[in-house]
Amino acid sequence: MKSPIRNRKYATEITADNEGEHVRIAGWVHEKRHLGGVFFLVVRDLGGFAQVTLHKGEVEKELFERVKKVPRESVVAIEGKVKSEKKAPNGYEIIPERMEVQSEASQVLPLDTTGKVGAELDTRLDARFMDLRTERTKHIFIIRSRVLKAIRDFLDERGFIETNTPKIVSAATEGGTALFPISYFEREAFLNQSPQLYKQMLMASGFDKVYEIAPIFRAEEHDTTKHLNEATSVDIEVAFVSDKEVMALLEELIAFVYTKVMDYPGLAKLNLKLDVPKTPFRRINYDEAIKLLSEAGEEIEWGEDLSTSAEHTLGDIISELYFITDWPCAIKPFYAQPGDVEAEGKRKDICNAFDLMHPKVELASGSQRVHSYELLKRNIESKGLSADGFEFYLDSFRYGMPPHAGWGLGVERLLMSMLGIDNIREVVLFPRDRRRLAP
RNA sequence: GCCCGGGUGGUGUAGAGGCCUAUCAUUGAGCCCUGUCGAGGCUCGGACUCGGGUUCAAAUCCCGACCUGGGCGCCA
């Protein structure tokens, strides 16, 4: 009988107060401890661990022998009576009456699930399904789920509309990164590097505030602890606002996500203390960043992007979440709005663009967008791109496009920076990198 | 793409020309043990990434391939 379990209880749903009750639990055989006359079987489920105790002579001999023999990590369903017991880990134990082995695990295991012997990340990723059975990994992904829910709750509450834009796109791109070519019937197509063009087009729809949480694909051959070839991006776009408003929204969102993660009980399993970052975050402009770096002995020529070591140096100096604003247009995409010379005494070669930085890694970047058809077209061409390829995008700017602003936030980078995890692969179930295409 | 490391039982490691029929832990098989919670004790199994080369002798040195860790570039 390999049947579903009726009235299944999680280990954490049972307490000593259930003394005498009949319960059914199901899960994986985490550990077995045989002390001769007494045998402990630790069953693991999503909630935690339940101890099943068998006394020789007090339990059927056949059952005792079967429990003794069931291999670790097998899936079992157990029916028995709850007994309040001070000596048991959770204050109770289960005296079994029946055990059904629903799936017997082969031996030996590719990974230790108890935490006694470590495994390298590569080994863990090869056997990710089993790695997810370990406490630490399990909690990382439950937290990931909470982070995504928090983001949706936050944006939904503020009137955002969740959207889905295509991941298979034609050749036209923002430039910069390399794309994955794919075969699309008789044509060539590409995997989308970001929803940028589409979310902007939606600004011409009247939706006003949109967001999308979706995969992005980058064909870069980088091999680092903070890059993936398939990542998840939170993208927002808001009409009738400037970069200032979406920056404020971003910092509030980050703080909100932190508070939601802090509430999570499993956080203790990651040996982590979280502090909610104070808003508003510190803002420095590009010129100040260059100056700070120069004072620290890191010379950056004006107009150059920040190198990895410059990012780290700056992160050490500031040591909290911060924005870098007012970037040179030359190193920002064509859709970033240049400063308004007349209104604010700003330079035309400076854009209303920003990056959100964690001391260790860039988390997000955004800007006020160009909403003038003419300027946008000129910008595309001045970046050496062909306006023809952008016709579908440019068209949306010709029939009433409001001013707008937005940003893109890397979910994995937010998670890794929040949880103090060094390798981005740890926060993706099945990461795709230069070498890894399976599992 | 560049630079620097590393590939030893299922997992994590020690070993740096002969002392290696290769260390330790954990796992596996089995035995003892009636309160474990990283249980304990005993017995047994299980490995030098692959291909060339140097040498009387290679896990150890050299070359190549493959795999892999880190830094940088690029990129978000």
mmCIF file of N, CA, C and O in Angstrom, chain A residues 38-90:
data_model
loop_
_atom_site.group_PDB
_atom_site.id
_atom_site.type_symbol
_atom_site.label_atom_id
_atom_site.label_comp_id
_atom_site.label_asym_id
_atom_site.label_seq_id
_atom_site.Cartn_x
_atom_site.Cartn_y
_atom_site.Cartn_z
ATOM 1 N N VAL A 38 16.913 -0.307 22.776
ATOM 2 C CA VAL A 38 16.075 0.816 22.360
ATOM 3 C C VAL A 38 16.606 1.366 21.043
ATOM 4 O O VAL A 38 17.807 1.404 20.804
ATOM 5 N N PHE A 39 15.672 1.758 20.187
ATOM 6 C CA PHE A 39 16.057 2.215 18.857
ATOM 7 C C PHE A 39 15.371 3.544 18.566
ATOM 8 O O PHE A 39 14.166 3.690 18.758
ATOM 9 N N PHE A 40 16.165 4.511 18.123
ATOM 10 C CA PHE A 40 15.597 5.814 17.769
ATOM 11 C C PHE A 40 15.666 6.022 16.264
ATOM 12 O O PHE A 40 16.713 5.841 15.652
ATOM 13 N N LEU A 41 14.529 6.403 15.705
ATOM 14 C CA LEU A 41 14.464 6.714 14.288
ATOM 15 C C LEU A 41 14.064 8.179 14.185
ATOM 16 O O LEU A 41 13.003 8.572 14.678
ATOM 17 N N VAL A 42 14.915 8.990 13.569
ATOM 18 C CA VAL A 42 14.586 10.405 13.437
ATOM 19 C C VAL A 42 14.021 10.630 12.040
ATOM 20 O O VAL A 42 14.693 10.377 11.041
ATOM 21 N N VAL A 43 12.777 11.077 11.987
ATOM 22 C CA VAL A 43 12.106 11.346 10.716
ATOM 23 C C VAL A 43 12.085 12.845 10.474
ATOM 24 O O VAL A 43 11.748 13.622 11.361
ATOM 25 N N ARG A 44 12.478 13.224 9.262
ATOM 26 C CA ARG A 44 12.559 14.641 8.922
ATOM 27 C C ARG A 44 11.441 14.993 7.942
ATOM 28 O O ARG A 44 11.209 14.279 6.966
ATOM 29 N N ASP A 45 10.751 16.092 8.193
ATOM 30 C CA ASP A 45 9.802 16.605 7.212
ATOM 31 C C ASP A 45 10.037 18.101 7.048
ATOM 32 O O ASP A 45 11.003 18.638 7.596
ATOM 33 N N LEU A 46 9.163 18.749 6.304
ATOM 34 C CA LEU A 46 9.376 20.175 6.032
ATOM 35 C C LEU A 46 9.514 20.994 7.307
ATOM 36 O O LEU A 46 10.319 21.909 7.391
ATOM 37 N N GLY A 47 8.726 20.635 8.313
ATOM 38 C CA GLY A 47 8.748 21.408 9.546
ATOM 39 C C GLY A 47 9.981 21.163 10.393
ATOM 40 O O GLY A 47 10.554 22.093 10.948
ATOM 41 N N GLY A 48 10.396 19.933 10.495
ATOM 42 C CA GLY A 48 11.532 19.643 11.369
ATOM 43 C C GLY A 48 11.727 18.154 11.556
ATOM 44 O O GLY A 48 11.625 17.382 10.613
ATOM 45 N N PHE A 49 11.973 17.758 12.805
ATOM 46 C CA PHE A 49 12.314 16.371 13.098
ATOM 47 C C PHE A 49 11.384 15.786 14.148
ATOM 48 O O PHE A 49 10.998 16.462 15.089
ATOM 49 N N ALA A 50 11.062 14.517 13.954
ATOM 50 C CA ALA A 50 10.282 13.806 14.962
ATOM 51 C C ALA A 50 11.047 12.551 15.351
ATOM 52 O O ALA A 50 11.583 11.854 14.498
ATOM 53 N N GLN A 51 11.102 12.287 16.645
ATOM 54 C CA GLN A 51 11.777 11.075 17.099
ATOM 55 C C GLN A 51 10.780 9.950 17.286
ATOM 56 O O GLN A 51 9.791 10.096 17.992
ATOM 57 N N VAL A 52 11.085 8.848 16.627
ATOM 58 C CA VAL A 52 10.265 7.650 16.778
ATOM 59 C C VAL A 52 11.071 6.678 17.646
ATOM 60 O O VAL A 52 12.229 6.406 17.344
ATOM 61 N N THR A 53 10.478 6.213 18.716
ATOM 62 C CA THR A 53 11.215 5.385 19.676
ATOM 63 C C THR A 53 10.624 3.983 19.753
ATOM 64 O O THR A 53 9.410 3.824 19.885
ATOM 65 N N LEU A 54 11.501 3.001 19.654
ATOM 66 C CA LEU A 54 11.063 1.605 19.746
ATOM 67 C C LEU A 54 11.820 0.898 20.866
ATOM 68 O O LEU A 54 13.052 0.901 20.871
ATOM 69 N N HIS A 55 11.080 0.346 21.796
ATOM 70 C CA HIS A 55 11.700 -0.457 22.852
ATOM 71 C C HIS A 55 11.558 -1.917 22.489
ATOM 72 O O HIS A 55 10.460 -2.381 22.199
ATOM 73 N N LYS A 56 12.671 -2.603 22.560
ATOM 74 C CA LYS A 56 12.641 -4.031 22.265
ATOM 75 C C LYS A 56 11.748 -4.717 23.294
ATOM 76 O O LYS A 56 11.806 -4.404 24.467
ATOM 77 N N GLY A 57 10.914 -5.590 22.802
ATOM 78 C CA GLY A 57 10.030 -6.294 23.726
ATOM 79 C C GLY A 57 8.691 -5.594 23.902
ATOM 80 O O GLY A 57 7.687 -6.226 24.222
ATOM 81 N N GLU A 58 8.676 -4.275 23.698
ATOM 82 C CA GLU A 58 7.415 -3.557 23.851
ATOM 83 C C GLU A 58 6.746 -3.316 22.510
ATOM 84 O O GLU A 58 5.629 -2.822 22.430
ATOM 85 N N VAL A 59 7.502 -3.598 21.443
ATOM 86 C CA VAL A 59 6.965 -3.367 20.116
ATOM 87 C C VAL A 59 7.088 -4.674 19.343
ATOM 88 O O VAL A 59 7.941 -5.505 19.657
ATOM 89 N N GLU A 60 6.230 -4.869 18.356
ATOM 90 C CA GLU A 60 6.282 -6.109 17.585
ATOM 91 C C GLU A 60 7.676 -6.349 17.030
ATOM 92 O O GLU A 60 8.303 -5.436 16.510
ATOM 93 N N LYS A 61 8.124 -7.570 17.117
ATOM 94 C CA LYS A 61 9.482 -7.913 16.684
ATOM 95 C C LYS A 61 9.688 -7.606 15.202
ATOM 96 O O LYS A 61 10.722 -7.087 14.787
ATOM 97 N N GLU A 62 8.666 -7.918 14.426
ATOM 98 C CA GLU A 62 8.748 -7.714 12.978
ATOM 99 C C GLU A 62 8.928 -6.230 12.655
ATOM 100 O O GLU A 62 9.729 -5.847 11.812
ATOM 101 N N LEU A 63 8.185 -5.368 13.357
ATOM 102 C CA LEU A 63 8.290 -3.934 13.146
ATOM 103 C C LEU A 63 9.670 -3.424 13.551
ATOM 104 O O LEU A 63 10.308 -2.652 12.842
ATOM 105 N N PHE A 64 10.139 -3.893 14.691
ATOM 106 C CA PHE A 64 11.464 -3.497 15.176
ATOM 107 C C PHE A 64 12.533 -3.809 14.136
ATOM 108 O O PHE A 64 13.390 -2.982 13.826
ATOM 109 N N GLU A 65 12.470 -4.990 13.565
ATOM 110 C CA GLU A 65 13.464 -5.411 12.573
ATOM 111 C C GLU A 65 13.364 -4.569 11.304
ATOM 112 O O GLU A 65 14.385 -4.205 10.711
ATOM 113 N N ARG A 66 12.139 -4.258 10.876
ATOM 114 C CA ARG A 66 11.976 -3.476 9.647
ATOM 115 C C ARG A 66 12.489 -2.048 9.836
ATOM 116 O O ARG A 66 13.140 -1.499 8.959
ATOM 117 N N VAL A 67 12.192 -1.458 10.975
ATOM 118 C CA VAL A 67 12.652 -0.101 11.258
ATOM 119 C C VAL A 67 14.181 -0.076 11.294
ATOM 120 O O VAL A 67 14.828 0.830 10.783
ATOM 121 N N LYS A 68 14.739 -1.097 11.898
ATOM 122 C CA LYS A 68 16.198 -1.196 12.010
ATOM 123 C C LYS A 68 16.847 -1.224 10.628
ATOM 124 O O LYS A 68 17.911 -0.680 10.420
ATOM 125 N N LYS A 69 16.167 -1.860 9.695
ATOM 126 C CA LYS A 69 16.789 -2.091 8.385
ATOM 127 C C LYS A 69 16.545 -0.979 7.370
ATOM 128 O O LYS A 69 17.212 -0.937 6.346
ATOM 129 N N VAL A 70 15.570 -0.109 7.600
ATOM 130 C CA VAL A 70 15.233 0.885 6.573
ATOM 131 C C VAL A 70 16.423 1.832 6.344
ATOM 132 O O VAL A 70 16.987 2.385 7.281
ATOM 133 N N PRO A 71 16.857 1.959 5.093
ATOM 134 C CA PRO A 71 18.045 2.774 4.823
ATOM 135 C C PRO A 71 17.792 4.267 5.074
ATOM 136 O O PRO A 71 16.659 4.729 4.926
ATOM 137 N N ARG A 72 18.814 4.978 5.460
ATOM 138 C CA ARG A 72 18.705 6.420 5.678
ATOM 139 C C ARG A 72 18.209 7.104 4.404
ATOM 140 O O ARG A 72 18.542 6.704 3.303
ATOM 141 N N GLU A 73 17.427 8.149 4.605
ATOM 142 C CA GLU A 73 16.858 8.971 3.540
ATOM 143 C C GLU A 73 15.730 8.281 2.763
ATOM 144 O O GLU A 73 15.244 8.814 1.776
ATOM 145 N N SER A 74 15.329 7.100 3.222
ATOM 146 C CA SER A 74 14.133 6.487 2.643
ATOM 147 C C SER A 74 12.929 7.301 3.077
ATOM 148 O O SER A 74 12.957 7.968 4.105
ATOM 149 N N VAL A 75 11.871 7.248 2.263
ATOM 150 C CA VAL A 75 10.635 7.937 2.631
ATOM 151 C C VAL A 75 9.735 6.952 3.376
ATOM 152 O O VAL A 75 9.453 5.867 2.872
ATOM 153 N N VAL A 76 9.336 7.343 4.581
ATOM 154 C CA VAL A 76 8.501 6.462 5.390
ATOM 155 C C VAL A 76 7.267 7.192 5.906
ATOM 156 O O VAL A 76 7.273 8.409 6.050
ATOM 157 N N ALA A 77 6.220 6.418 6.129
ATOM 158 C CA ALA A 77 5.027 6.944 6.781
ATOM 159 C C ALA A 77 4.871 6.146 8.061
ATOM 160 O O ALA A 77 4.992 4.918 8.049
ATOM 161 N N ILE A 78 4.654 6.842 9.151
ATOM 162 C CA ILE A 78 4.578 6.164 10.443
ATOM 163 C C ILE A 78 3.316 6.562 11.173
ATOM 164 O O ILE A 78 2.927 7.729 11.202
ATOM 165 N N GLU A 79 2.689 5.545 11.742
ATOM 166 C CA GLU A 79 1.493 5.774 12.523
ATOM 167 C C GLU A 79 1.796 5.298 13.929
ATOM 168 O O GLU A 79 2.367 4.219 14.118
ATOM 169 N N GLY A 80 1.465 6.117 14.908
ATOM 170 C CA GLY A 80 1.762 5.710 16.270
ATOM 171 C C GLY A 80 1.155 6.636 17.293
ATOM 172 O O GLY A 80 0.345 7.503 16.970
ATOM 173 N N LYS A 81 1.559 6.423 18.522
ATOM 174 C CA LYS A 81 0.986 7.162 19.623
ATOM 175 C C LYS A 81 2.008 8.169 20.143
ATOM 176 O O LYS A 81 3.182 7.838 20.306
ATOM 177 N N VAL A 82 1.549 9.360 20.416
ATOM 178 C CA VAL A 82 2.430 10.389 20.962
ATOM 179 C C VAL A 82 2.647 10.134 22.442
ATOM 180 O O VAL A 82 1.707 9.849 23.181
ATOM 181 N N LYS A 83 3.917 10.222 22.821
ATOM 182 C CA LYS A 83 4.225 10.069 24.242
ATOM 183 C C LYS A 83 5.026 11.277 24.695
ATOM 184 O O LYS A 83 6.042 11.626 24.087
ATOM 185 N N SER A 84 4.555 11.918 25.735
ATOM 186 C CA SER A 84 5.295 13.037 26.309
ATOM 187 C C SER A 84 6.559 12.480 26.948
ATOM 188 O O SER A 84 6.503 11.499 27.685
ATOM 189 N N GLU A 85 7.690 13.056 26.640
ATOM 190 C CA GLU A 85 8.953 12.491 27.135
ATOM 191 C C GLU A 85 10.002 13.592 27.232
ATOM 192 O O GLU A 85 10.437 14.160 26.222
ATOM 193 N N LYS A 86 10.412 13.863 28.441
ATOM 194 C CA LYS A 86 11.381 14.954 28.664
ATOM 195 C C LYS A 86 12.721 14.672 27.990
ATOM 196 O O LYS A 86 13.437 15.577 27.592
ATOM 197 N N LYS A 87 13.059 13.384 27.883
ATOM 198 C CA LYS A 87 14.367 13.029 27.321
ATOM 199 C C LYS A 87 14.410 13.139 25.798
ATOM 200 O O LYS A 87 15.461 13.082 25.193
ATOM 201 N N ALA A 88 13.241 13.281 25.178
ATOM 202 C CA ALA A 88 13.188 13.380 23.717
ATOM 203 C C ALA A 88 13.446 14.825 23.271
ATOM 204 O O ALA A 88 13.094 15.762 23.990
ATOM 205 N N PRO A 89 14.042 15.003 22.095
ATOM 206 C CA PRO A 89 14.437 16.335 21.619
ATOM 207 C C PRO A 89 13.335 17.400 21.645
ATOM 208 O O PRO A 89 13.564 18.499 22.078
ATOM 209 N N ASN A 90 12.125 17.060 21.214
ATOM 210 C CA ASN A 90 11.073 18.071 21.177
ATOM 211 C C ASN A 90 10.082 17.921 22.320
ATOM 212 O O ASN A 90 8.981 18.461 22.268
#
